[in-house]
């Protein structure tokens, strides 16, 4: 390991990865890789997670292609130094901010979107001119092995390395000094990553999760009930059967509209996945035994089990859990205190939809907040009185594909952000550069100090150029 | 003896809970609250300029003019800028959306993080305490400030003045040393902003990791000055001296730590530095009122120890005088000290300035890059190519060509380190951003729902999605019409 990291460090040191050409070449190769291997990717992700090609394309392949193409066409602009205005006092001078690569970065990705959560950050690291080590998750083993075997054929292996392995390998990697660590996963592991980073003062970006709520303000959106229900089902079970950091965790709705919402969701579920969702090819499976166990434990509490209003069946052998809807499971139960990360959807009822603000604020800050409402006042209140990584009105998941928006959490849902230009920034140091000439020397900057210099400095701080002129001419006391 | 209540972890927990309740009440979010606090801070500076100068004189023998330029003036500048711009900073930033999520509109909303902790150092105890506080208030947070116990007069003055001028339910000062800092670090904060050294920076970051708290670390490092020969030597020397000794006698994170120049040019440079030093501080600088002292006996010993090595002390070409009773060390220049000596491996943070010589100036890059990344890097040169190379090849928090330290006073430039010199940046709008969460907001309507997003999945949907994410209108139309 040490030896191969030394190769990467050396590549960074000799400037190999800094040029515009190198970055463009890697990004183009990455696109080529996706095009060449599309079917293998479909196959690998089917084996690891039972994902359908449409889902894979929508959530992974398409995302990565979009990001890489966006980086390709924007890189020149991103790399250009940004001019900054300077106060006249410093004239003649020039100020700019220059983005420079950090050096050697570590990307640890997760198993639920093995392709996009690996390559999307890598696109940022490459765009910014870094060398990188990528560690995909061992819980998606087919894809992980495929990536280790195939990606080096496309990318510069003196600058980018894929490392396969589990927690032990991550632990080993975290011993080294990195210039940046980008981690996607759980808060528990994030604490380990951050603690390891602290030893070397390494900055980290943490992409975590949390219980993402969906507020459903029935009275203002009921005329669009069908589209709204589709978007909720699409945001819950669509991406990796609920095993997604921005998937809906629970829905908040007023008491009197709960049954209507549940009926709509059931109808859409049937439309999407048929009478027997177990036979549907359009829904992913649970990643492994451990997670089937974890999710089924969430239903163990008799009070929770009793709250199931739809679904609830599972086939542990086939790692399948049916899309399940629960109405008002107890709030103290694990299902309402832990991130569900699976195909269970609790519906929590409130007297007034406005109470959802208090409900959300009583819990850790989620990565995403969804609100279906046409009520402008409620929108404003949600926006300014709650805190979350992002807020999406009247839809789910789509914020993820919007490159102009930073994607990232706050509080327990993470720190730092990426996507589009933000990915480039996440892997860059913004260096302040100021250039001066030897012309025009302001004597009052220097000791020995006297009253004249004090007056001068007071005026200079106010940028009072007229006063300064008078002072210099001896016209001002 | 007066009984002071011990500030322990329990007290710290109470303090954080109290501030969290205030934050949750929403008081600190309003534009009015933010502006009123900043205006009070500004008034504090105006009303108490003399008291602040006195405190800084007591802590560091800082000359009043230095205090006014580097501390009070900077704080006032930051306050004024924030008061003027805060309305703009708070506005949601509209951003473009793509066809993929059409029809929609998107914005980025800056929201306060919550309860933040600011730990400030002793070298600029007023400026480095208040400047981050301005950012935290501007962004609408509640704040605990822990000023340094090593500059006690300024720390207690800040505590006293905050009590008098600011909303004490939302902005608190905790005075104290290591036990108090540890009690604070055990708490869950929404952001920690630390200015100081890398050793404590690691402790702060490790404590923050337990709660997943983001940190900004403003650290230091060995800031190099590379000096070319064909320059206006007198102006260069004055700018080097003002950055080195004129800023708290070298006890500054952006102060030049060492110089690199050519063997050939070194004697001329030393001569000119000596001349200008004499002009600034007279023939006996230990008597000058225009230079700060060393902060305390510990640091006096630490800096003195850097000269203990005979191989180092024999390289003194100017200065070297010390007065332990007055905690003074004269501006000292050393020529060609060994690269492996303590003075060249540790941050000096004092009035010693070693000069390293090289055959060609380009060799300086290798020297600078072989060390850890400094907070700043300076170059004096008129050579266009050299300037370009320096800017491109030297990794540092900030780079200044033909001057020193003044980038710190420019609010349009982010101020912060990289690698060992820290992470995160502040000043101007960057301070506001440092204490804000950038919340992504997407507004969608119900029209134009694309059925291809949803199951059951088919080959036709795959073709459509490929066209949609590809962004090509033509492919999209073909997919919709089923032509591809």
Coordinates of C-alpha atoms in Angstrom, one line a residue, chain B residues 9-388:
Chain B
X9 CA -18.4 20.4 31.7
X10 CA -21.8 20.7 33.5
X11 CA -21.6 24.5 33.3
X12 CA -20.6 24.2 29.7
X13 CA -23.6 22.0 29.0
X14 CA -25.9 24.4 30.6
X15 CA -24.5 27.2 28.6
X16 CA -24.9 25.4 25.3
X17 CA -28.5 24.4 26.2
X18 CA -29.3 28.0 27.1
X19 CA -27.9 29.2 23.8
X20 CA -29.7 26.5 21.8
X21 CA -33.0 27.6 23.3
X22 CA -32.3 31.1 22.3
X23 CA -31.3 30.0 18.8
X24 CA -34.5 27.9 18.5
X25 CA -36.6 30.9 19.5
X26 CA -35.4 32.5 16.2
X27 CA -34.3 35.7 17.8
X28 CA -30.9 35.7 16.2
X29 CA -32.2 35.0 12.7
X30 CA -33.7 38.4 12.0
X31 CA -31.9 40.9 9.9
X32 CA -32.6 43.5 12.6
X33 CA -30.9 41.5 15.4
X34 CA -27.8 40.9 13.3
X35 CA -27.4 44.5 12.3
X36 CA -28.1 45.8 15.8
X37 CA -25.4 43.5 17.3
X38 CA -22.9 44.6 14.6
X39 CA -23.7 48.2 15.2
X40 CA -23.1 47.7 18.9
X41 CA -19.8 46.1 18.2
X42 CA -18.8 49.0 16.0
X43 CA -19.8 51.4 18.8
X44 CA -17.8 49.3 21.3
X45 CA -14.7 49.9 19.1
X46 CA -15.4 53.6 18.9
X47 CA -16.2 54.2 22.5
X48 CA -13.4 52.1 23.9
X49 CA -10.5 52.6 21.6
X50 CA -8.3 53.8 24.4
X51 CA -9.2 50.9 26.7
X52 CA -8.5 48.4 24.0
X53 CA -5.1 50.0 23.3
X54 CA -4.3 49.9 27.0
X55 CA -5.2 46.3 27.3
X56 CA -3.1 45.4 24.3
X57 CA -0.2 47.4 25.7
X58 CA -0.6 45.5 29.0
X59 CA -0.7 42.1 27.3
X60 CA 1.9 42.6 24.5
X61 CA 3.3 46.2 24.8
X62 CA 1.7 46.6 21.5
X63 CA 2.2 50.2 20.2
X64 CA -1.1 52.1 20.0
X65 CA -0.8 52.6 16.3
X66 CA -0.3 48.9 15.7
X67 CA -3.4 48.3 17.8
X68 CA -5.4 50.8 15.8
X69 CA -4.2 49.5 12.4
X70 CA -4.2 45.8 13.0
X71 CA -6.8 45.2 15.6
X72 CA -9.4 48.0 16.1
X73 CA -9.4 49.3 12.5
X74 CA -9.7 45.8 11.1
X75 CA -12.6 45.0 13.4
X76 CA -14.4 48.3 12.5
X77 CA -13.8 47.6 8.8
X78 CA -15.3 44.1 9.1
X79 CA -18.3 45.5 11.0
X80 CA -19.0 48.2 8.6
X81 CA -18.8 45.9 5.6
X82 CA -21.1 43.3 7.2
X83 CA -23.6 46.0 8.2
X84 CA -23.6 47.3 4.7
X85 CA -23.7 44.0 2.9
X86 CA -25.7 41.7 5.2
X87 CA -29.0 42.3 3.4
X88 CA -27.4 41.1 0.2
X89 CA -25.7 38.2 1.8
X90 CA -28.9 36.9 3.4
X91 CA -30.8 37.0 0.1
X92 CA -31.4 33.5 -1.4
X93 CA -29.2 33.1 -4.4
X94 CA -31.2 32.1 -7.5
X95 CA -29.6 29.4 -9.6
X96 CA -30.3 27.8 -13.0
X97 CA -32.1 24.5 -13.3
X98 CA -31.6 22.0 -16.0
X99 CA -34.0 20.4 -18.4
X100 CA -33.9 17.2 -16.3
X101 CA -35.9 18.8 -13.6
X102 CA -37.9 21.1 -15.8
X103 CA -40.2 22.9 -14.9
X104 CA -38.7 24.1 -11.7
X105 CA -36.8 27.0 -10.0
X106 CA -33.9 26.7 -7.6
X107 CA -32.2 28.8 -5.0
X108 CA -29.5 28.5 -2.4
X109 CA -30.6 29.8 1.0
X110 CA -28.0 30.7 3.7
X111 CA -29.1 29.5 7.1
X112 CA -27.4 29.9 10.4
X113 CA -25.8 26.8 11.8
X114 CA -27.0 27.2 15.4
X115 CA -24.6 27.4 18.4
X116 CA -21.0 28.1 17.5
X117 CA -17.8 28.1 19.5
X118 CA -14.9 30.5 18.7
X119 CA -11.5 30.0 20.3
X120 CA -9.1 32.9 19.7
X121 CA -5.4 33.3 20.3
X122 CA -3.3 35.8 22.2
X123 CA -1.3 37.5 19.5
X124 CA -4.1 39.6 18.0
X125 CA -6.4 39.0 21.0
X126 CA -8.9 41.7 20.0
X127 CA -9.0 41.3 16.2
X128 CA -8.9 37.5 16.1
X129 CA -11.7 37.3 18.7
X130 CA -14.0 39.8 17.2
X131 CA -13.5 39.2 13.5
X132 CA -15.0 35.6 13.6
X133 CA -17.7 36.8 16.0
X134 CA -18.7 39.3 13.4
X135 CA -19.1 36.4 10.9
X136 CA -21.0 34.3 13.3
X137 CA -23.4 37.1 14.2
X138 CA -23.8 38.2 10.6
X139 CA -24.9 34.7 9.7
X140 CA -27.4 34.6 12.6
X141 CA -25.8 32.2 15.1
X142 CA -25.6 32.3 18.8
X143 CA -21.9 32.4 19.9
X144 CA -19.6 31.4 22.7
X145 CA -16.2 33.2 22.5
X146 CA -13.2 31.8 24.4
X147 CA -10.5 34.4 24.3
X148 CA -6.9 33.4 25.2
X149 CA -5.8 33.3 28.8
X150 CA -2.3 34.3 27.7
X151 CA -3.6 37.9 26.9
X152 CA -5.6 38.3 30.1
X153 CA -6.2 42.1 30.0
X154 CA -7.7 42.0 26.5
X155 CA -9.7 38.8 27.3
X156 CA -11.3 40.3 30.4
X157 CA -11.9 43.6 28.6
X158 CA -13.7 41.8 25.8
X159 CA -15.8 39.9 28.4
X160 CA -16.7 43.1 30.1
X161 CA -17.5 45.0 26.9
X162 CA -19.6 42.2 25.4
X163 CA -21.7 42.2 28.5
X164 CA -22.2 45.9 28.1
X165 CA -22.8 46.2 24.3
X166 CA -24.2 42.9 23.0
X167 CA -27.2 40.7 23.5
X168 CA -25.8 38.6 26.3
X169 CA -28.5 36.0 25.9
X170 CA -27.0 35.0 22.5
X171 CA -23.4 36.1 22.6
X172 CA -21.3 34.8 25.6
X173 CA -17.7 35.0 26.6
X174 CA -16.1 32.3 28.6
X175 CA -12.7 33.3 30.0
X176 CA -10.3 30.5 31.0
X177 CA -7.5 28.2 30.1
X178 CA -7.2 24.5 29.3
X179 CA -9.8 23.1 31.7
X180 CA -12.4 25.6 30.5
X181 CA -11.5 24.9 26.9
X182 CA -11.8 21.2 27.4
X183 CA -15.2 21.6 29.1
X184 CA -16.3 23.6 26.1
X185 CA -14.9 21.1 23.6
X186 CA -16.8 18.3 25.1
X187 CA -20.1 19.9 24.1
X188 CA -21.9 19.5 20.8
X189 CA -21.5 22.6 18.7
X190 CA -22.8 23.4 15.2
X191 CA -19.4 24.8 14.2
X192 CA -16.1 25.4 15.9
X193 CA -13.8 28.2 14.7
X194 CA -10.3 27.9 16.1
X195 CA -7.3 30.1 15.6
X196 CA -4.0 28.9 17.0
X197 CA -1.5 26.2 16.4
X198 CA -1.6 22.8 14.7
X199 CA -1.1 20.8 17.9
X200 CA -4.3 22.2 19.5
X201 CA -5.9 22.3 16.1
X202 CA -5.7 18.5 16.1
X203 CA -7.3 18.3 19.6
X204 CA -10.1 20.6 18.5
X205 CA -10.8 18.6 15.4
X206 CA -10.7 15.3 17.3
X207 CA -13.3 16.7 19.8
X208 CA -15.4 18.0 17.0
X209 CA -15.3 14.6 15.2
X210 CA -17.2 13.0 18.1
X211 CA -20.2 15.2 17.3
X212 CA -19.7 15.5 13.5
X213 CA -19.1 19.2 14.0
X214 CA -17.5 21.0 11.1
X215 CA -14.4 23.1 12.0
X216 CA -12.5 26.0 10.7
X217 CA -8.9 25.9 11.7
X218 CA -6.8 29.1 11.3
X219 CA -3.3 27.9 11.9
X220 CA 0.1 29.1 11.0
X221 CA 3.3 27.6 9.6
X222 CA 6.6 28.8 8.2
X223 CA 5.7 31.6 5.8
X224 CA 8.5 32.1 3.3
X225 CA 9.6 35.3 1.6
X226 CA 11.5 34.7 -1.7
X227 CA 13.5 37.8 -2.7
X228 CA 14.8 38.3 -6.2
X229 CA 17.7 40.7 -7.0
X230 CA 16.4 43.1 -9.6
X231 CA 13.8 44.9 -7.4
X232 CA 13.3 48.1 -5.5
X233 CA 15.3 46.8 -2.5
X234 CA 14.5 49.6 -0.1
X235 CA 10.7 49.3 -0.6
X236 CA 10.9 45.5 -0.4
X237 CA 12.9 45.7 2.9
X238 CA 10.4 48.0 4.4
X239 CA 7.5 45.8 3.4
X240 CA 9.3 42.7 4.8
X241 CA 10.1 44.5 8.1
X242 CA 6.6 45.8 8.5
X243 CA 5.3 42.3 8.0
X244 CA 7.8 40.7 10.3
X245 CA 8.5 43.1 13.1
X246 CA 5.7 45.6 12.5
X247 CA 3.1 43.0 13.2
X248 CA 3.4 42.1 16.9
X249 CA 7.1 41.6 16.6
X250 CA 6.9 38.5 14.5
X251 CA 4.3 36.8 16.7
X252 CA 1.8 36.7 13.8
X253 CA 0.5 33.7 11.7
X254 CA 1.1 35.5 8.4
X255 CA 4.5 37.1 9.4
X256 CA 7.4 36.2 7.2
X257 CA 9.2 33.3 8.9
X258 CA 12.3 33.1 6.8
X259 CA 13.8 34.6 3.6
X260 CA 15.2 32.8 0.6
X261 CA 17.4 34.7 -1.7
X262 CA 20.5 34.1 -3.9
X263 CA 24.0 33.8 -2.3
X264 CA 25.1 36.7 -4.4
X265 CA 22.3 39.0 -3.4
X266 CA 22.1 38.1 0.3
X267 CA 24.7 40.6 1.6
X268 CA 22.9 43.5 -0.1
X269 CA 19.6 42.4 1.3
X270 CA 21.0 42.1 4.8
X271 CA 22.6 45.5 4.6
X272 CA 19.3 47.1 3.4
X273 CA 17.3 45.3 6.1
X274 CA 19.7 46.6 8.7
X275 CA 19.4 50.2 7.4
X276 CA 15.6 50.2 7.3
X277 CA 15.4 48.5 10.7
X278 CA 17.5 51.3 12.2
X279 CA 15.3 53.9 10.5
X280 CA 12.1 52.2 12.0
X281 CA 13.3 51.3 15.5
X282 CA 16.5 53.3 16.1
X283 CA 19.9 52.0 17.0
X284 CA 18.7 50.4 20.2
X285 CA 15.5 48.6 19.3
X286 CA 15.1 47.3 22.9
X287 CA 14.3 50.9 23.8
X288 CA 11.8 51.5 20.9
X289 CA 8.2 52.2 21.8
X290 CA 7.2 51.2 18.3
X291 CA 7.6 47.4 18.7
X292 CA 5.7 44.8 20.7
X293 CA 7.4 42.6 23.3
X294 CA 7.3 38.8 23.6
X295 CA 4.0 37.8 25.2
X296 CA 5.4 36.0 28.2
X297 CA 8.3 34.2 29.8
X298 CA 7.4 30.8 28.2
X299 CA 7.5 32.2 24.8
X300 CA 10.6 34.2 25.6
X301 CA 12.3 31.0 26.5
X302 CA 10.9 29.2 23.5
X303 CA 12.2 31.8 21.1
X304 CA 15.5 32.1 22.9
X305 CA 15.9 28.3 22.6
X306 CA 15.8 28.6 18.9
X307 CA 19.1 30.5 19.2
X308 CA 20.7 28.0 21.6
X309 CA 22.3 25.9 18.9
X310 CA 25.9 27.2 18.3
X311 CA 25.5 26.5 14.6
X312 CA 22.6 28.9 14.7
X313 CA 23.8 31.7 17.0
X314 CA 27.0 31.9 15.1
X315 CA 24.9 32.9 12.1
X316 CA 23.5 36.1 13.6
X317 CA 24.3 39.0 11.4
X318 CA 22.1 41.6 13.1
X319 CA 20.5 42.0 16.5
X320 CA 20.4 39.1 18.9
X321 CA 20.1 41.4 22.0
X322 CA 17.6 40.2 24.7
X323 CA 16.2 41.6 27.9
X324 CA 14.5 38.9 29.8
X325 CA 13.1 41.2 32.5
X326 CA 11.3 43.2 29.9
X327 CA 10.5 40.2 27.7
X328 CA 12.2 41.8 24.7
X329 CA 14.2 40.3 21.9
X330 CA 15.6 42.6 19.3
X331 CA 14.9 42.2 15.6
X332 CA 17.4 39.5 14.7
X333 CA 18.6 38.4 11.3
X334 CA 20.5 35.2 10.7
X335 CA 22.3 34.2 7.5
X336 CA 22.6 30.6 6.3
X337 CA 21.5 28.7 9.3
X338 CA 21.5 24.9 8.9
X339 CA 18.2 23.7 7.3
X340 CA 17.8 21.0 9.9
X341 CA 18.1 23.3 12.9
X342 CA 15.1 24.0 15.1
X343 CA 14.8 27.5 13.8
X344 CA 14.2 26.1 10.3
X345 CA 11.9 23.2 11.3
X346 CA 9.6 24.9 13.7
X347 CA 7.4 28.0 13.2
X348 CA 9.5 30.8 14.7
X349 CA 6.6 33.1 15.8
X350 CA 9.0 35.7 17.1
X351 CA 11.5 38.4 16.0
X352 CA 14.1 36.1 14.4
X353 CA 14.5 36.1 10.6
X354 CA 16.7 33.5 9.1
X355 CA 17.9 34.0 5.5
X356 CA 18.5 30.9 3.4
X357 CA 20.6 31.3 0.3
X358 CA 20.4 29.4 -3.0
X359 CA 22.3 29.4 -6.2
X360 CA 19.3 30.1 -8.4
X361 CA 16.1 31.6 -7.2
X362 CA 14.1 28.7 -8.8
X363 CA 15.7 26.4 -6.2
X364 CA 13.6 28.2 -3.6
X365 CA 10.5 26.3 -4.8
X366 CA 11.9 23.0 -3.8
X367 CA 12.7 24.3 -0.3
X368 CA 9.3 25.8 0.2
X369 CA 7.5 22.7 -1.1
X370 CA 9.6 20.3 1.0
X371 CA 8.0 21.7 4.1
X372 CA 4.4 21.7 5.2
X373 CA 2.1 24.1 3.4
X374 CA 2.4 27.6 5.0
X375 CA -0.5 30.1 5.6
X376 CA 1.1 32.7 3.3
X377 CA 4.0 32.9 0.8
X378 CA 5.6 36.1 -0.4
X379 CA 7.7 36.9 -3.4
X380 CA 9.5 40.1 -4.3
X381 CA 10.3 40.1 -7.9
X382 CA 9.8 42.0 -11.2
X383 CA 10.4 38.9 -13.2
X384 CA 7.1 38.0 -14.8
X385 CA 7.9 34.3 -15.4
X386 CA 9.1 33.9 -11.9
X387 CA 6.0 35.5 -10.5
X388 CA 3.8 33.1 -12.6

